[in-house]
Structure formats: C-alpha cells, structure tokens
PDB file of C-alpha atoms in Angstrom:
ATOM      1  CA  UNK A   1     -12.367 -10.894 -11.475  1.00  0.00           C
ATOM      2  CA  UNK A   2     -15.273  -8.907 -10.730  1.00  0.00           C
ATOM      3  CA  UNK A   3     -14.926 -10.053  -7.116  1.00  0.00           C
ATOM      4  CA  UNK A   4     -11.231  -8.872  -6.972  1.00  0.00           C
ATOM      5  CA  UNK A   5     -12.372  -5.429  -8.445  1.00  0.00           C
ATOM      6  CA  UNK A   6     -15.266  -5.164  -5.988  1.00  0.00           C
ATOM      7  CA  UNK A   7     -12.639  -5.870  -2.955  1.00  0.00           C
ATOM      8  CA  UNK A   8     -10.434  -3.256  -3.966  1.00  0.00           C
ATOM      9  CA  UNK A   9     -13.098  -0.587  -4.388  1.00  0.00           C
ATOM     10  CA  UNK A  10     -14.702  -2.022  -0.847  1.00  0.00           C
ATOM     11  CA  UNK A  11     -11.947  -0.909   0.896  1.00  0.00           C
ATOM     12  CA  UNK A  12     -11.565   2.080  -1.051  1.00  0.00           C
ATOM     13  CA  UNK A  13     -14.868   2.934  -0.123  1.00  0.00           C
ATOM     14  CA  UNK A  14     -14.314   1.909   4.090  1.00  0.00           C
ATOM     15  CA  UNK A  15     -11.225   4.162   3.623  1.00  0.00           C
ATOM     16  CA  UNK A  16     -12.662   6.623   2.779  1.00  0.00           C
ATOM     17  CA  UNK A  17     -15.921   6.247   4.994  1.00  0.00           C
ATOM     18  CA  UNK A  18     -13.459   5.988   8.155  1.00  0.00           C
ATOM     19  CA  UNK A  19     -11.296   8.986   6.805  1.00  0.00           C
ATOM     20  CA  UNK A  20     -14.617  11.118   6.637  1.00  0.00           C
ATOM     21  CA  UNK A  21     -15.746   9.690  10.063  1.00  0.00           C
ATOM     22  CA  UNK A  22     -12.783   9.682  12.188  1.00  0.00           C
ATOM     23  CA  UNK A  23     -11.154  12.884  10.675  1.00  0.00           C
ATOM     24  CA  UNK A  24      -7.692  11.073  10.286  1.00  0.00           C
ATOM     25  CA  UNK A  25      -4.961  12.756   8.739  1.00  0.00           C
ATOM     26  CA  UNK A  26      -4.644   9.931   6.170  1.00  0.00           C
ATOM     27  CA  UNK A  27      -6.419   9.990   2.810  1.00  0.00           C
ATOM     28  CA  UNK A  28      -8.931   7.276   2.450  1.00  0.00           C
ATOM     29  CA  UNK A  29      -7.531   5.680   0.027  1.00  0.00           C
ATOM     30  CA  UNK A  30      -4.005   5.173   2.203  1.00  0.00           C
ATOM     31  CA  UNK A  31      -6.640   3.663   4.884  1.00  0.00           C
ATOM     32  CA  UNK A  32      -8.222   1.433   2.635  1.00  0.00           C
ATOM     33  CA  UNK A  33      -5.036   0.158   1.305  1.00  0.00           C
ATOM     34  CA  UNK A  34      -4.024  -0.845   4.975  1.00  0.00           C
ATOM     35  CA  UNK A  35      -7.450  -2.014   5.384  1.00  0.00           C
ATOM     36  CA  UNK A  36      -6.761  -4.423   2.271  1.00  0.00           C
ATOM     37  CA  UNK A  37      -3.129  -5.198   3.575  1.00  0.00           C
ATOM     38  CA  UNK A  38      -4.876  -6.144   6.931  1.00  0.00           C
ATOM     39  CA  UNK A  39      -7.386  -8.342   4.990  1.00  0.00           C
ATOM     40  CA  UNK A  40      -5.128  -9.932   2.952  1.00  0.00           C
ATOM     41  CA  UNK A  41      -2.661 -10.758   6.079  1.00  0.00           C
ATOM     42  CA  UNK A  42      -5.515 -12.195   8.446  1.00  0.00           C
ATOM     43  CA  UNK A  43      -7.125 -14.379   5.674  1.00  0.00           C
ATOM     44  CA  UNK A  44      -3.512 -15.581   4.111  1.00  0.00           C
ATOM     45  CA  UNK A  45      -5.262 -17.153   1.076  1.00  0.00           C
ATOM     46  CA  UNK A  46      -3.777 -16.650  -2.363  1.00  0.00           C
ATOM     47  CA  UNK A  47      -5.835 -14.654  -4.926  1.00  0.00           C
ATOM     48  CA  UNK A  48      -4.553 -15.108  -8.505  1.00  0.00           C
ATOM     49  CA  UNK A  49      -7.780 -12.942  -9.736  1.00  0.00           C
ATOM     50  CA  UNK A  50      -6.339  -9.948  -7.559  1.00  0.00           C
ATOM     51  CA  UNK A  51      -2.959 -10.387  -8.396  1.00  0.00           C
ATOM     52  CA  UNK A  52      -4.292 -10.143 -12.049  1.00  0.00           C
ATOM     53  CA  UNK A  53      -6.189  -7.505 -11.485  1.00  0.00           C
ATOM     54  CA  UNK A  54      -3.382  -5.393  -9.299  1.00  0.00           C
ATOM     55  CA  UNK A  55      -0.684  -6.352 -11.760  1.00  0.00           C
ATOM     56  CA  UNK A  56      -2.975  -5.272 -14.656  1.00  0.00           C
ATOM     57  CA  UNK A  57      -3.401  -1.887 -12.849  1.00  0.00           C
ATOM     58  CA  UNK A  58       0.436  -1.814 -12.212  1.00  0.00           C
ATOM     59  CA  UNK A  59       1.347  -2.645 -15.903  1.00  0.00           C
ATOM     60  CA  UNK A  60      -0.686   0.348 -16.955  1.00  0.00           C
ATOM     61  CA  UNK A  61      -0.050   2.850 -14.194  1.00  0.00           C
ATOM     62  CA  UNK A  62       1.673   5.265 -16.691  1.00  0.00           C
ATOM     63  CA  UNK A  63      -2.276   6.312 -18.085  1.00  0.00           C
ATOM     64  CA  UNK A  64      -3.291   7.675 -14.282  1.00  0.00           C
ATOM     65  CA  UNK A  65      -0.316  10.111 -14.428  1.00  0.00           C
ATOM     66  CA  UNK A  66      -1.711  11.726 -17.786  1.00  0.00           C
ATOM     67  CA  UNK A  67      -4.234  14.171 -15.529  1.00  0.00           C
ATOM     68  CA  UNK A  68      -1.800  15.007 -13.258  1.00  0.00           C
ATOM     69  CA  UNK A  69       0.829  15.750 -16.573  1.00  0.00           C
ATOM     70  CA  UNK A  70      -1.570  18.131 -17.695  1.00  0.00           C
ATOM     71  CA  UNK A  71      -2.596  20.166 -14.507  1.00  0.00           C
ATOM     72  CA  UNK A  72       1.215  20.464 -14.097  1.00  0.00           C
ATOM     73  CA  UNK A  73       1.538  22.308 -17.629  1.00  0.00           C
ATOM     74  CA  UNK A  74      -1.675  24.398 -16.501  1.00  0.00           C
ATOM     75  CA  UNK A  75      -0.449  25.774 -13.752  1.00  0.00           C
ATOM     76  CA  UNK A  76       3.303  26.824 -15.463  1.00  0.00           C
ATOM     77  CA  UNK A  77       3.160  30.538 -13.628  1.00  0.00           C
ATOM     78  CA  UNK A  78       2.237  28.479  -9.965  1.00  0.00           C
ATOM     79  CA  UNK A  79       5.693  26.077 -10.484  1.00  0.00           C
ATOM     80  CA  UNK A  80       7.681  28.953 -11.825  1.00  0.00           C
ATOM     81  CA  UNK A  81       7.441  30.372  -8.306  1.00  0.00           C
ATOM     82  CA  UNK A  82       7.093  27.747  -6.229  1.00  0.00           C
ATOM     83  CA  UNK A  83       8.686  25.121  -8.332  1.00  0.00           C
ATOM     84  CA  UNK A  84      12.298  25.053  -6.211  1.00  0.00           C
ATOM     85  CA  UNK A  85      10.516  24.345  -3.103  1.00  0.00           C
ATOM     86  CA  UNK A  86       8.087  21.474  -4.638  1.00  0.00           C
ATOM     87  CA  UNK A  87      11.199  20.110  -5.637  1.00  0.00           C
ATOM     88  CA  UNK A  88      13.095  20.123  -2.683  1.00  0.00           C
ATOM     89  CA  UNK A  89      10.116  19.027  -0.165  1.00  0.00           C
ATOM     90  CA  UNK A  90       9.277  15.878  -2.972  1.00  0.00           C
ATOM     91  CA  UNK A  91      13.043  14.461  -2.937  1.00  0.00           C
ATOM     92  CA  UNK A  92      12.931  14.919   0.811  1.00  0.00           C
ATOM     93  CA  UNK A  93       9.483  13.313   0.830  1.00  0.00           C
ATOM     94  CA  UNK A  94      10.560  10.361  -1.448  1.00  0.00           C
ATOM     95  CA  UNK A  95      13.703   9.745   0.439  1.00  0.00           C
ATOM     96  CA  UNK A  96      12.058   9.800   3.777  1.00  0.00           C
ATOM     97  CA  UNK A  97       9.179   7.489   2.365  1.00  0.00           C
ATOM     98  CA  UNK A  98      12.186   4.930   0.956  1.00  0.00           C
ATOM     99  CA  UNK A  99      13.914   4.487   4.502  1.00  0.00           C
ATOM    100  CA  UNK A 100      10.502   4.432   6.447  1.00  0.00           C
ATOM    101  CA  UNK A 101       9.284   2.027   3.899  1.00  0.00           C
ATOM    102  CA  UNK A 102      12.619  -0.652   4.301  1.00  0.00           C
ATOM    103  CA  UNK A 103      12.447  -0.440   7.868  1.00  0.00           C
ATOM    104  CA  UNK A 104       8.807  -1.446   7.968  1.00  0.00           C
ATOM    105  CA  UNK A 105      10.131  -3.942   5.648  1.00  0.00           C
ATOM    106  CA  UNK A 106      12.683  -5.349   7.889  1.00  0.00           C
ATOM    107  CA  UNK A 107      10.618  -5.239  10.646  1.00  0.00           C
ATOM    108  CA  UNK A 108       7.921  -7.267   8.938  1.00  0.00           C
ATOM    109  CA  UNK A 109      10.478  -9.640   7.707  1.00  0.00           C
ATOM    110  CA  UNK A 110      11.566 -10.203  11.337  1.00  0.00           C
ATOM    111  CA  UNK A 111       7.923 -10.737  12.341  1.00  0.00           C
ATOM    112  CA  UNK A 112       6.955 -13.382   9.733  1.00  0.00           C
ATOM    113  CA  UNK A 113      10.754 -14.924  10.583  1.00  0.00           C
ATOM    114  CA  UNK A 114       9.578 -15.157  14.113  1.00  0.00           C
ATOM    115  CA  UNK A 115       5.851 -16.812  13.405  1.00  0.00           C
ATOM    116  CA  UNK A 116       8.025 -19.294  10.688  1.00  0.00           C
ATOM    117  CA  UNK A 117      10.353 -20.292  13.566  1.00  0.00           C
ATOM    118  CA  UNK A 118       7.665 -20.185  16.359  1.00  0.00           C
ATOM    119  CA  UNK A 119       5.634 -22.809  13.895  1.00  0.00           C
ATOM    120  CA  UNK A 120       8.862 -25.017  12.938  1.00  0.00           C
ATOM    121  CA  UNK A 121       9.632 -25.232  16.622  1.00  0.00           C
ATOM    122  CA  UNK A 122       6.141 -26.528  17.212  1.00  0.00           C
ATOM    123  CA  UNK A 123       6.336 -29.265  14.356  1.00  0.00           C
ATOM    124  CA  UNK A 124       9.312 -30.297  15.717  1.00  0.00           C
ATOM    125  CA  UNK A 125       7.903 -30.708  19.259  1.00  0.00           C
ATOM    126  CA  UNK A 126       4.582 -32.619  17.836  1.00  0.00           C
ATOM    127  CA  UNK A 127       7.449 -34.693  15.855  1.00  0.00           C
ATOM    128  CA  UNK A 128       9.510 -36.048  18.953  1.00  0.00           C
ATOM    129  CA  UNK A 129       6.637 -37.185  20.740  1.00  0.00           C
ATOM    130  CA  UNK A 130       4.980 -39.370  17.720  1.00  0.00           C
TER     131      UNK A 130
END
C-alpha cells in the first residue's frame, strides 16, 4: 500500500520537476500521470495495491471538489460577470476532451490489437515448426 502511494507521489513529483525544468505548458500532475501510464505500460505487471489505492481515491473523489466549490462561492461577483463565458468554455473543452480521449482510446486499442495479433502469429509459427 505504501509502495503504491509512493509510486503515485513519485510520478507526480517527477512531473512537477519536468514541468519546471522544461517549461512545458502542461501541468506537472498531467506529466506525472503520463509518466505513470508509460511506466505501467513498460512493466506490464498487475499491481493490486495500486488498484486498491487508486480505487479508494476514485471512490472518494467528491471530497477533492469541496475546496473548489468553496472557492466558487467566494468568487460570486466574478462568476456573475464571466459566468456565461466560463460555462461555454467549460462545455466546449469538455466535449473536445471527450472526443480526443475517444480517438486516443481507439488508437491505443488498435495498437494493442496489433501487438496481440503479432504475438499470435509468432506462436502459430512456433507451433507449426514443432
């Protein structure tokens, strides 16, 4: 359990370091998440403790939004002035994120399927030669 939490924090820390050193326009937490995904893809080993930790975090995700909600309430005058623009920008960015996420998922699915097909062909060739 501690190892899984340490892995998450390490990836986030590395993402923040890369963000600050390279000056990338992506937030450090996003870079850290990409690093975590790359690491998990390279290792290709089941991590039940990591699943347990991330499952718990996801189940309690609503707690993470409380500070944001309080901040929105405090910024009432700003919301009344820019609320419509913020809502439109939020809707457009959400739709764009969903479309890009779906396209990346389709690409990754094809990529994984190609790896599986190549592995199956190699296994079939080995079976014929035996």
